[in-house]
Amino acid sequence: MTSAPPSTPAQPRSLPAFSPMWPLLATMLGGVWMGWSWFLLNSIAVGGERRFRAFPIIAMGLGVSSIVAVVVFSLLESRSLDLGYVRYILIALSGWKLGISYVLFNTQTREHELFEYYGGATRSGLYAILAAPVLRGWVLGSLIPVGWWTLVLS
Amino acid sequence: MNDRHHQQLVTRARQRIAHGDLHHACELLQECLAGDPDHAEAHALLALCLLDLRLLGPAQAEAEAALLCDPQEALAHSAMGSVCLGDRRFTRASEHYERALQLDPSDSYHHLRVAHLAAVLDQPRQHLLERALQLDPDDPDVLAALAEERLDHRDLEAAHTFALRALEADPESHDALLAMARVLLHRDDVPGAREHVVMALRQHANSEEGLRLLVAIKARQNPFLGLWFRWSLWMDAASNGRSVALLVGGFLAFQLLSALAEDLGYPSVADVLHYAWLGIVAYSWIAPGVFARMLAHELRGVELDERY
């Protein structure tokens, strides 16, 4: 039995961990494609027993958003939806995505607090946030062709 | 004679822990373990001290040693439960805490640990704390935990009663002083809250909770941060579901009103609403950042120059 405390650090993790505030800001400034994928990677980086909890939440968020986007696109194509109403539907869709982002944020906050409290290294996501508006235009405007999925990923 | 000496060391270590002097407690426990390496209670206490010093790896080694020495030692299971909680293995933590409760159901400390796990998992904990209170009606830690629990439910009267009882049981209890400070802060008695935090910091000068609360009081008095702090206090009291509903509801209300104003031919109203929303968002981003910087500054404490 040893009495001297070993000075080994906590087990190393390969992915860098961030405060969940950064993916939340990334969702607002860069879009869902950036924020939610960041939440996903961050939950793995922070680790813990509930690290996969973000997966079903994101799946639900993407599922509902996709259904709304496909319906809006089909109605617009068949000219059965007045353009004036689209704006209100898009506001509701943004509210849904924001709600999912807050749920993800709340889910990860406690895990991250414990991770950080016991010496887990947390990085700053400031540079990614500064680049987010530019990346948003590039990814959603140039990299991915425009379609119903743009509404989901924006 | 030796056994008695070792037990005296453990008793002294417990006294040091109660006064927040963890480094001295570790030294006493190590001295005990040097003479009796199979002292399960000493290993378990050392694990708990190391956890409080945020040394998760060494704490796990000590908790494992405690369990190896005596698998029937309730404190060893409690220590291992706390290690698992720190490592976010909540199911294992719950199993160890339950085992500790089975082995020693009359110790309110184990009930407090289960209640703490429930708090981390956002589960109800009032019944667990009330059970602990039945076992030990004058334990200031239990009373302080009940005050915090009532505060979470915005039951300020009950929270104040429990915090007062905790302070009557032990006027120098760190947890009781902080619980009372939080209650007074919720009651807008900022000088009273500050006084209690300062008293708590006199007991544990490096208490992170104490320093966090002191910064929160400073933020409350700051004209720029005061509004955000009140909002944050109010949101903290709300459940996760309600806080999400409030934030999304606010966003939807502003966006819908702005769109409606534009459609009805009032573009200037829409602009005002748009900029008001942007202002709220910017403030809600900047204020927590400023608070975090204040807290980091306070927690950094005094750092001496390397050449000193």
Short mmCIF file of C-alpha atoms in Angstrom, two decimals:
data_model
loop_
_atom_site.label_atom_id
_atom_site.label_comp_id
_atom_site.label_asym_id
_atom_site.label_seq_id
_atom_site.Cartn_x
_atom_site.Cartn_y
_atom_site.Cartn_z
CA MET A 1 0.00 0.00 0.00
CA THR A 2 1.50 3.38 -0.91
CA SER A 3 0.86 6.49 1.10
CA ALA A 4 2.65 9.05 -1.08
CA PRO A 5 0.26 10.50 -3.64
CA PRO A 6 1.44 9.83 -7.20
CA SER A 7 1.74 12.95 -9.29
CA THR A 8 0.39 11.52 -12.54
CA PRO A 9 -1.91 13.87 -14.44
CA ALA A 10 -5.39 12.90 -15.57
CA GLN A 11 -5.52 10.66 -18.64
CA PRO A 12 -4.62 12.55 -21.83
CA ARG A 13 -7.33 13.18 -24.38
CA SER A 14 -6.66 13.65 -28.05
CA LEU A 15 -9.35 16.21 -28.91
CA PRO A 16 -9.08 19.74 -27.49
CA ALA A 17 -11.90 20.71 -25.13
CA PHE A 18 -13.73 24.05 -25.13
CA SER A 19 -16.23 25.77 -22.92
CA PRO A 20 -19.74 25.05 -24.37
CA MET A 21 -20.17 28.82 -24.69
CA TRP A 22 -17.97 28.74 -27.84
CA PRO A 23 -20.08 26.22 -29.83
CA LEU A 24 -23.18 28.18 -28.77
CA LEU A 25 -21.71 31.39 -30.17
CA ALA A 26 -20.54 29.49 -33.26
CA THR A 27 -24.13 28.37 -33.90
CA MET A 28 -25.32 31.98 -33.72
CA LEU A 29 -22.53 33.46 -35.85
CA GLY A 30 -21.49 30.61 -38.13
CA GLY A 31 -24.60 28.47 -38.34
CA VAL A 32 -25.72 25.04 -37.28
CA TRP A 33 -23.14 23.23 -39.44
CA MET A 34 -20.38 24.82 -37.36
CA GLY A 35 -21.96 25.03 -33.89
CA TRP A 36 -23.58 21.63 -33.64
CA SER A 37 -20.61 19.75 -35.07
CA TRP A 38 -18.47 21.62 -32.53
CA PHE A 39 -20.86 20.59 -29.74
CA LEU A 40 -20.53 16.99 -30.96
CA LEU A 41 -16.72 16.99 -30.97
CA ASN A 42 -16.61 18.86 -27.68
CA SER A 43 -18.78 16.30 -25.92
CA ILE A 44 -16.28 13.61 -26.96
CA ALA A 45 -13.33 15.80 -25.93
CA VAL A 46 -14.79 16.55 -22.50
CA GLY A 47 -15.58 12.84 -22.12
CA GLY A 48 -17.39 11.30 -19.18
CA GLU A 49 -20.17 8.76 -18.98
CA ARG A 50 -22.71 10.97 -20.76
CA ARG A 51 -20.49 12.07 -23.65
CA PHE A 52 -22.88 10.68 -26.26
CA ARG A 53 -25.90 12.59 -24.94
CA ALA A 54 -25.42 15.29 -27.58
CA PHE A 55 -25.96 12.80 -30.44
CA PRO A 56 -29.73 12.17 -30.09
CA ILE A 57 -30.37 15.87 -29.36
CA ILE A 58 -28.56 16.91 -32.55
CA ALA A 59 -30.30 14.14 -34.53
CA MET A 60 -33.67 15.43 -33.33
CA GLY A 61 -32.71 19.03 -34.14
CA LEU A 62 -31.59 18.13 -37.65
CA GLY A 63 -34.59 15.86 -38.22
CA VAL A 64 -37.23 18.47 -37.39
CA SER A 65 -35.31 21.23 -39.22
CA SER A 66 -35.04 19.02 -42.33
CA ILE A 67 -38.76 18.26 -42.34
CA VAL A 68 -39.64 21.99 -42.08
CA ALA A 69 -37.09 22.93 -44.76
CA VAL A 70 -38.29 20.25 -47.21
CA VAL A 71 -41.94 21.24 -46.70
CA VAL A 72 -41.16 24.96 -47.21
CA PHE A 73 -39.16 24.22 -50.36
CA SER A 74 -41.86 21.96 -51.84
CA LEU A 75 -44.59 24.50 -51.11
CA LEU A 76 -42.52 27.27 -52.69
CA GLU A 77 -41.83 25.15 -55.76
CA SER A 78 -45.51 24.35 -56.19
CA ARG A 79 -46.30 28.07 -55.58
CA SER A 80 -48.77 27.14 -52.82
CA LEU A 81 -46.99 29.28 -50.21
CA ASP A 82 -47.00 33.06 -50.20
CA LEU A 83 -43.47 34.48 -49.96
CA GLY A 84 -44.60 36.79 -47.14
CA TYR A 85 -45.20 33.80 -44.84
CA VAL A 86 -41.79 32.24 -45.49
CA ARG A 87 -40.14 34.84 -43.29
CA TYR A 88 -42.28 33.83 -40.29
CA ILE A 89 -41.60 30.14 -40.87
CA LEU A 90 -37.87 30.88 -41.00
CA ILE A 91 -38.08 32.79 -37.70
CA ALA A 92 -39.79 29.76 -36.13
CA LEU A 93 -37.08 27.49 -37.61
CA SER A 94 -34.35 29.75 -36.15
CA GLY A 95 -36.12 29.59 -32.77
CA TRP A 96 -36.13 25.78 -32.94
CA LYS A 97 -32.41 25.64 -33.78
CA LEU A 98 -31.62 28.15 -31.04
CA GLY A 99 -33.61 26.05 -28.55
CA ILE A 100 -31.68 22.90 -29.50
CA SER A 101 -28.43 24.86 -29.13
CA TYR A 102 -29.39 26.00 -25.62
CA VAL A 103 -30.31 22.42 -24.69
CA LEU A 104 -26.88 21.26 -25.93
CA PHE A 105 -25.25 24.10 -24.01
CA ASN A 106 -27.06 23.19 -20.77
CA THR A 107 -26.26 19.51 -21.28
CA GLN A 108 -22.53 20.16 -21.66
CA THR A 109 -22.08 22.89 -19.07
CA ARG A 110 -22.09 20.69 -15.94
CA GLU A 111 -19.82 18.08 -17.55
CA HIS A 112 -17.41 20.78 -18.65
CA GLU A 113 -17.39 22.42 -15.20
CA LEU A 114 -16.38 19.12 -13.58
CA PHE A 115 -13.82 18.48 -16.33
CA GLU A 116 -12.25 21.89 -15.83
CA TYR A 117 -12.43 21.75 -12.01
CA TYR A 118 -10.24 18.65 -11.93
CA GLY A 119 -7.56 20.13 -14.15
CA GLY A 120 -8.89 19.36 -17.64
CA ALA A 121 -7.30 21.78 -20.13
CA THR A 122 -9.80 24.06 -21.85
CA ARG A 123 -8.94 26.13 -24.90
CA SER A 124 -10.31 29.42 -26.10
CA GLY A 125 -12.44 29.35 -29.25
CA LEU A 126 -12.14 33.09 -29.88
CA TYR A 127 -10.34 32.82 -33.25
CA ALA A 128 -12.91 30.36 -34.56
CA ILE A 129 -15.69 32.72 -33.45
CA LEU A 130 -14.04 35.67 -35.20
CA ALA A 131 -13.79 33.60 -38.38
CA ALA A 132 -17.34 32.22 -38.05
CA PRO A 133 -19.21 34.89 -40.10
CA VAL A 134 -16.69 34.53 -42.96
CA LEU A 135 -16.82 30.75 -42.81
CA ARG A 136 -20.61 30.90 -42.81
CA GLY A 137 -20.66 32.74 -46.15
CA TRP A 138 -18.03 30.48 -47.67
CA VAL A 139 -19.48 27.13 -46.54
CA LEU A 140 -23.17 27.90 -47.11
CA GLY A 141 -22.66 30.11 -50.17
CA SER A 142 -19.82 28.46 -52.10
CA LEU A 143 -18.79 25.10 -50.69
CA ILE A 144 -22.24 23.51 -50.43
CA PRO A 145 -24.75 24.01 -53.27
CA VAL A 146 -27.83 25.94 -52.18
CA GLY A 147 -30.90 23.81 -51.44
CA TRP A 148 -33.34 22.97 -48.64
CA TRP A 149 -30.36 21.78 -46.59
CA THR A 150 -29.06 25.39 -46.53
CA LEU A 151 -32.01 26.24 -44.28
CA VAL A 152 -31.08 23.35 -42.00
CA LEU A 153 -27.37 24.08 -41.81
CA SER A 154 -27.54 27.89 -41.57
CA MET B 1 -0.01 1.90 21.52
CA ASN B 2 0.79 2.21 17.82
CA ASP B 3 -2.84 1.78 16.81
CA ARG B 4 -3.80 4.48 19.26
CA HIS B 5 -1.17 6.81 17.83
CA HIS B 6 -2.41 6.18 14.29
CA GLN B 7 -6.00 6.84 15.33
CA GLN B 8 -4.90 10.08 16.99
CA LEU B 9 -3.27 11.13 13.73
CA VAL B 10 -6.50 10.40 11.85
CA THR B 11 -8.51 12.36 14.44
CA ARG B 12 -6.14 15.32 14.11
CA ALA B 13 -6.36 15.07 10.33
CA ARG B 14 -10.16 15.22 10.55
CA GLN B 15 -9.86 18.38 12.66
CA ARG B 16 -7.53 19.94 10.10
CA ILE B 17 -9.97 19.01 7.29
CA ALA B 18 -12.80 20.67 9.23
CA HIS B 19 -10.72 23.86 9.32
CA GLY B 20 -9.87 23.64 5.63
CA ASP B 21 -6.18 22.97 6.25
CA LEU B 22 -5.92 20.19 3.68
CA HIS B 23 -2.14 20.21 3.25
CA HIS B 24 -1.55 19.65 6.95
CA ALA B 25 -4.26 16.98 6.98
CA CYS B 26 -2.49 15.19 4.09
CA GLU B 27 0.79 15.25 6.02
CA LEU B 28 -0.86 13.74 9.11
CA LEU B 29 -2.56 11.04 7.05
CA GLN B 30 0.67 10.20 5.24
CA GLU B 31 2.42 9.94 8.59
CA CYS B 32 -0.31 7.55 9.74
CA LEU B 33 -0.03 5.48 6.55
CA ALA B 34 3.76 5.32 6.83
CA GLY B 35 3.28 3.43 10.11
CA ASP B 36 0.14 1.54 9.11
CA PRO B 37 -0.16 1.22 5.31
CA ASP B 38 -3.39 -0.80 5.66
CA HIS B 39 -5.37 1.92 7.46
CA ALA B 40 -8.46 2.10 5.22
CA GLU B 41 -9.95 5.18 6.88
CA ALA B 42 -6.67 7.11 6.45
CA HIS B 43 -6.51 6.15 2.76
CA ALA B 44 -10.14 7.21 2.27
CA LEU B 45 -9.64 10.54 4.06
CA LEU B 46 -6.47 11.16 2.04
CA ALA B 47 -8.45 10.45 -1.15
CA LEU B 48 -11.06 13.03 -0.11
CA CYS B 49 -8.37 15.61 0.71
CA LEU B 50 -6.67 15.03 -2.65
CA LEU B 51 -10.01 15.42 -4.39
CA ASP B 52 -10.51 18.77 -2.67
CA LEU B 53 -7.03 19.69 -3.88
CA ARG B 54 -8.23 18.68 -7.38
CA LEU B 55 -5.76 15.82 -7.73
CA LEU B 56 -8.15 13.33 -9.30
CA GLY B 57 -5.55 10.69 -10.32
CA PRO B 58 -3.85 10.45 -6.90
CA ALA B 59 -7.27 10.56 -5.18
CA GLN B 60 -8.36 7.56 -7.24
CA ALA B 61 -5.21 5.65 -6.22
CA GLU B 62 -5.92 6.35 -2.54
CA ALA B 63 -9.61 5.43 -2.81
CA GLU B 64 -8.63 2.14 -4.51
CA ALA B 65 -6.10 1.50 -1.73
CA ALA B 66 -8.80 2.17 0.89
CA LEU B 67 -11.17 -0.30 -0.75
CA LEU B 68 -8.39 -2.88 -1.04
CA CYS B 69 -7.58 -2.51 2.68
CA ASP B 70 -11.20 -2.83 3.76
CA PRO B 71 -14.01 -3.34 1.24
CA GLN B 72 -16.51 -2.92 4.09
CA GLU B 73 -15.32 0.60 5.00
CA ALA B 74 -18.18 2.98 4.18
CA LEU B 75 -15.89 6.00 3.91
CA ALA B 76 -13.79 4.17 1.30
CA HIS B 77 -16.90 3.70 -0.84
CA SER B 78 -17.86 7.36 -0.33
CA ALA B 79 -14.36 8.43 -1.40
CA MET B 80 -14.49 6.21 -4.49
CA GLY B 81 -17.97 7.57 -5.27
CA SER B 82 -16.60 11.11 -5.15
CA VAL B 83 -13.69 10.12 -7.40
CA CYS B 84 -16.14 8.63 -9.93
CA LEU B 85 -18.27 11.79 -9.70
CA GLY B 86 -15.20 13.93 -10.42
CA ASP B 87 -14.45 11.73 -13.43
CA ARG B 88 -18.08 12.03 -14.53
CA ARG B 89 -18.79 8.29 -14.13
CA PHE B 90 -22.13 8.97 -12.51
CA THR B 91 -23.50 5.40 -12.47
CA ARG B 92 -20.39 4.09 -10.68
CA ALA B 93 -20.51 7.05 -8.29
CA SER B 94 -24.13 6.24 -7.42
CA GLU B 95 -23.25 2.56 -6.84
CA HIS B 96 -20.44 3.43 -4.43
CA TYR B 97 -22.54 6.00 -2.54
CA GLU B 98 -25.38 3.47 -2.21
CA ARG B 99 -22.93 0.87 -0.90
CA ALA B 100 -21.62 3.41 1.64
CA LEU B 101 -25.20 4.04 2.76
CA GLN B 102 -25.84 0.29 3.14
CA LEU B 103 -22.68 -0.14 5.22
CA ASP B 104 -23.29 2.88 7.46
CA PRO B 105 -26.87 4.14 7.14
CA SER B 106 -26.62 6.23 10.31
CA ASP B 107 -23.92 8.61 9.02
CA SER B 108 -25.47 11.76 7.56
CA TYR B 109 -22.28 12.37 5.51
CA HIS B 110 -23.17 9.52 3.11
CA HIS B 111 -26.69 10.91 2.65
CA LEU B 112 -25.12 14.28 1.88
CA ARG B 113 -22.93 12.73 -0.81
CA VAL B 114 -25.95 11.08 -2.48
CA ALA B 115 -27.74 14.45 -2.33
CA HIS B 116 -24.73 16.13 -3.92
CA LEU B 117 -24.77 13.62 -6.78
CA ALA B 118 -28.49 14.27 -7.24
CA ALA B 119 -27.76 18.02 -7.42
CA VAL B 120 -25.11 17.45 -10.11
CA LEU B 121 -27.59 15.37 -12.12
CA ASP B 122 -30.37 17.95 -11.62
CA GLN B 123 -32.48 15.46 -9.71
CA PRO B 124 -34.63 16.16 -6.62
CA ARG B 125 -32.63 15.94 -3.40
CA GLN B 126 -34.87 17.35 -0.71
CA HIS B 127 -35.90 13.91 0.62
CA LEU B 128 -32.22 12.84 0.86
CA LEU B 129 -31.29 15.95 2.82
CA GLU B 130 -34.30 15.60 5.11
CA ARG B 131 -33.23 12.03 5.87
CA ALA B 132 -29.73 13.33 6.69
CA LEU B 133 -31.31 15.97 8.93
CA GLN B 134 -33.28 13.31 10.82
CA LEU B 135 -30.02 11.50 11.52
CA ASP B 136 -28.09 14.62 12.51
CA PRO B 137 -30.37 17.60 13.24
CA ASP B 138 -27.49 19.88 14.26
CA ASP B 139 -25.02 19.12 11.47
CA PRO B 140 -24.18 22.53 9.93
CA ASP B 141 -23.21 20.90 6.59
CA VAL B 142 -26.62 19.24 6.28
CA LEU B 143 -28.44 22.43 7.29
CA ALA B 144 -26.36 24.49 4.84
CA ALA B 145 -27.08 21.98 2.04
CA LEU B 146 -30.81 22.25 2.84
CA ALA B 147 -30.56 26.05 2.71
CA GLU B 148 -28.95 25.79 -0.75
CA GLU B 149 -31.60 23.34 -1.89
CA ARG B 150 -34.43 25.64 -0.77
CA LEU B 151 -32.66 28.55 -2.45
CA ASP B 152 -32.66 26.61 -5.73
CA HIS B 153 -36.45 26.50 -5.40
CA ARG B 154 -36.62 30.23 -4.52
CA ASP B 155 -38.05 29.40 -1.10
CA LEU B 156 -36.17 32.24 0.58
CA GLU B 157 -37.91 31.96 3.94
CA ALA B 158 -37.04 28.28 4.43
CA ALA B 159 -33.52 28.85 3.03
CA HIS B 160 -32.96 31.64 5.55
CA THR B 161 -34.25 29.47 8.44
CA PHE B 162 -31.91 26.59 7.51
CA ALA B 163 -28.90 28.90 7.02
CA LEU B 164 -29.60 30.49 10.42
CA ARG B 165 -29.87 27.07 12.10
CA ALA B 166 -26.60 26.04 10.43
CA LEU B 167 -24.87 29.12 11.82
CA GLU B 168 -26.38 28.52 15.26
CA ALA B 169 -24.96 24.99 15.16
CA ASP B 170 -21.52 26.27 14.13
CA PRO B 171 -20.99 30.02 13.67
CA GLU B 172 -17.68 29.38 11.90
CA SER B 173 -18.95 26.76 9.44
CA HIS B 174 -17.71 27.68 5.98
CA ASP B 175 -20.70 26.15 4.17
CA ALA B 176 -23.18 27.78 6.56
CA LEU B 177 -21.60 31.22 6.11
CA LEU B 178 -21.71 30.87 2.32
CA ALA B 179 -25.30 29.61 2.39
CA MET B 180 -26.33 32.63 4.48
CA ALA B 181 -24.42 34.95 2.13
CA ARG B 182 -26.34 33.53 -0.85
CA VAL B 183 -29.66 33.90 0.94
CA LEU B 184 -28.88 37.53 1.82
CA LEU B 185 -27.78 38.23 -1.76
CA HIS B 186 -31.13 36.92 -3.01
CA ARG B 187 -32.80 39.21 -0.48
CA ASP B 188 -30.87 42.20 -1.86
CA ASP B 189 -28.97 42.56 1.43
CA VAL B 190 -25.61 43.07 -0.28
CA PRO B 191 -23.67 44.38 2.79
CA GLY B 192 -24.92 41.41 4.87
CA ALA B 193 -23.94 38.96 2.12
CA ARG B 194 -20.50 40.55 1.84
CA GLU B 195 -19.97 40.33 5.60
CA HIS B 196 -20.74 36.60 5.63
CA VAL B 197 -18.49 35.88 2.62
CA VAL B 198 -15.61 37.73 4.26
CA MET B 199 -16.13 35.66 7.43
CA ALA B 200 -16.13 32.48 5.31
CA LEU B 201 -12.93 33.56 3.57
CA ARG B 202 -11.32 34.15 6.97
CA GLN B 203 -11.89 30.44 7.62
CA HIS B 204 -10.76 29.27 4.14
CA ALA B 205 -8.80 32.01 2.43
CA ASN B 206 -8.54 30.02 -0.84
CA SER B 207 -12.13 28.82 -0.99
CA GLU B 208 -13.12 29.03 -4.65
CA GLU B 209 -16.81 29.13 -3.76
CA GLY B 210 -16.16 31.99 -1.35
CA LEU B 211 -14.13 33.96 -3.88
CA ARG B 212 -16.73 33.31 -6.57
CA LEU B 213 -19.44 34.69 -4.30
CA LEU B 214 -17.31 37.71 -3.39
CA VAL B 215 -16.85 38.48 -7.11
CA ALA B 216 -20.60 37.99 -7.60
CA ILE B 217 -21.23 40.60 -4.88
CA LYS B 218 -18.79 43.00 -6.56
CA ALA B 219 -20.58 42.36 -9.87
CA ARG B 220 -23.91 43.10 -8.21
CA GLN B 221 -22.60 46.50 -7.05
CA ASN B 222 -21.10 47.27 -10.46
CA PRO B 223 -23.51 49.45 -12.53
CA PHE B 224 -22.58 47.65 -15.79
CA LEU B 225 -22.76 44.09 -14.45
CA GLY B 226 -25.57 44.56 -11.91
CA LEU B 227 -28.38 44.03 -14.40
CA TRP B 228 -26.80 40.94 -15.94
CA PHE B 229 -26.09 39.56 -12.48
CA ARG B 230 -29.73 39.88 -11.41
CA TRP B 231 -30.84 38.23 -14.65
CA SER B 232 -28.28 35.46 -14.18
CA LEU B 233 -29.40 34.86 -10.57
CA TRP B 234 -32.99 34.65 -11.74
CA MET B 235 -32.13 32.30 -14.61
CA ASP B 236 -30.05 30.06 -12.33
CA ALA B 237 -33.10 29.54 -10.17
CA ALA B 238 -35.15 28.44 -13.20
CA SER B 239 -35.02 24.83 -14.39
CA ASN B 240 -33.08 24.07 -17.58
CA GLY B 241 -36.29 23.59 -19.55
CA ARG B 242 -37.78 26.87 -18.36
CA SER B 243 -34.60 28.85 -19.02
CA VAL B 244 -34.41 27.51 -22.60
CA ALA B 245 -38.10 28.33 -23.13
CA LEU B 246 -37.51 31.88 -21.83
CA LEU B 247 -34.47 32.54 -24.02
CA VAL B 248 -36.05 31.12 -27.18
CA GLY B 249 -39.34 32.87 -26.35
CA GLY B 250 -37.47 36.20 -26.07
CA PHE B 251 -35.78 35.64 -29.41
CA LEU B 252 -39.04 34.70 -31.13
CA ALA B 253 -40.94 37.63 -29.60
CA PHE B 254 -38.38 40.19 -30.81
CA GLN B 255 -38.05 38.67 -34.28
CA LEU B 256 -41.79 38.28 -34.80
CA LEU B 257 -42.57 41.80 -33.57
CA SER B 258 -39.84 43.18 -35.82
CA ALA B 259 -41.20 41.28 -38.87
CA LEU B 260 -44.78 42.32 -38.07
CA ALA B 261 -43.78 46.00 -37.69
CA GLU B 262 -42.10 45.87 -41.11
CA ASP B 263 -45.08 44.15 -42.75
CA LEU B 264 -47.49 46.68 -41.25
CA GLY B 265 -45.46 49.58 -42.67
CA TYR B 266 -43.46 50.67 -39.60
CA PRO B 267 -39.86 50.03 -40.68
CA SER B 268 -38.44 52.41 -38.05
CA VAL B 269 -40.11 50.39 -35.25
CA ALA B 270 -38.67 47.24 -36.80
CA ASP B 271 -35.21 48.84 -36.78
CA VAL B 272 -35.52 49.85 -33.14
CA LEU B 273 -36.58 46.31 -32.18
CA HIS B 274 -33.76 44.85 -34.24
CA TYR B 275 -31.11 47.02 -32.58
CA ALA B 276 -32.63 46.48 -29.13
CA TRP B 277 -32.29 42.75 -29.66
CA LEU B 278 -28.70 43.12 -30.88
CA GLY B 279 -27.93 45.21 -27.79
CA ILE B 280 -29.35 42.56 -25.46
CA VAL B 281 -27.37 39.83 -27.23
CA ALA B 282 -24.14 41.86 -27.13
CA TYR B 283 -24.64 42.68 -23.44
CA SER B 284 -25.38 39.03 -22.61
CA TRP B 285 -22.07 38.06 -24.31
CA ILE B 286 -19.89 40.81 -22.87
CA ALA B 287 -21.14 40.85 -19.24
CA PRO B 288 -20.35 37.16 -18.47
CA GLY B 289 -16.91 37.68 -20.08
CA VAL B 290 -16.19 40.63 -17.79
CA PHE B 291 -17.43 38.62 -14.80
CA ALA B 292 -15.20 35.66 -15.77
CA ARG B 293 -12.17 37.99 -15.98
CA MET B 294 -12.96 39.44 -12.55
CA LEU B 295 -13.27 35.92 -11.15
CA ALA B 296 -10.04 34.71 -12.78
CA HIS B 297 -8.23 37.74 -11.38
CA GLU B 298 -9.58 37.03 -7.88
CA LEU B 299 -8.77 33.31 -8.06
CA ARG B 300 -5.23 33.92 -9.30
CA GLY B 301 -4.52 35.57 -5.95
CA VAL B 302 -1.04 36.82 -5.18
CA GLU B 303 1.72 35.50 -7.43
CA LEU B 304 5.29 36.22 -6.40
CA ASP B 305 7.94 36.99 -8.97
CA GLU B 306 10.05 33.93 -9.80
CA ARG B 307 13.22 35.82 -8.77
CA TYR B 308 11.76 36.62 -5.35
#
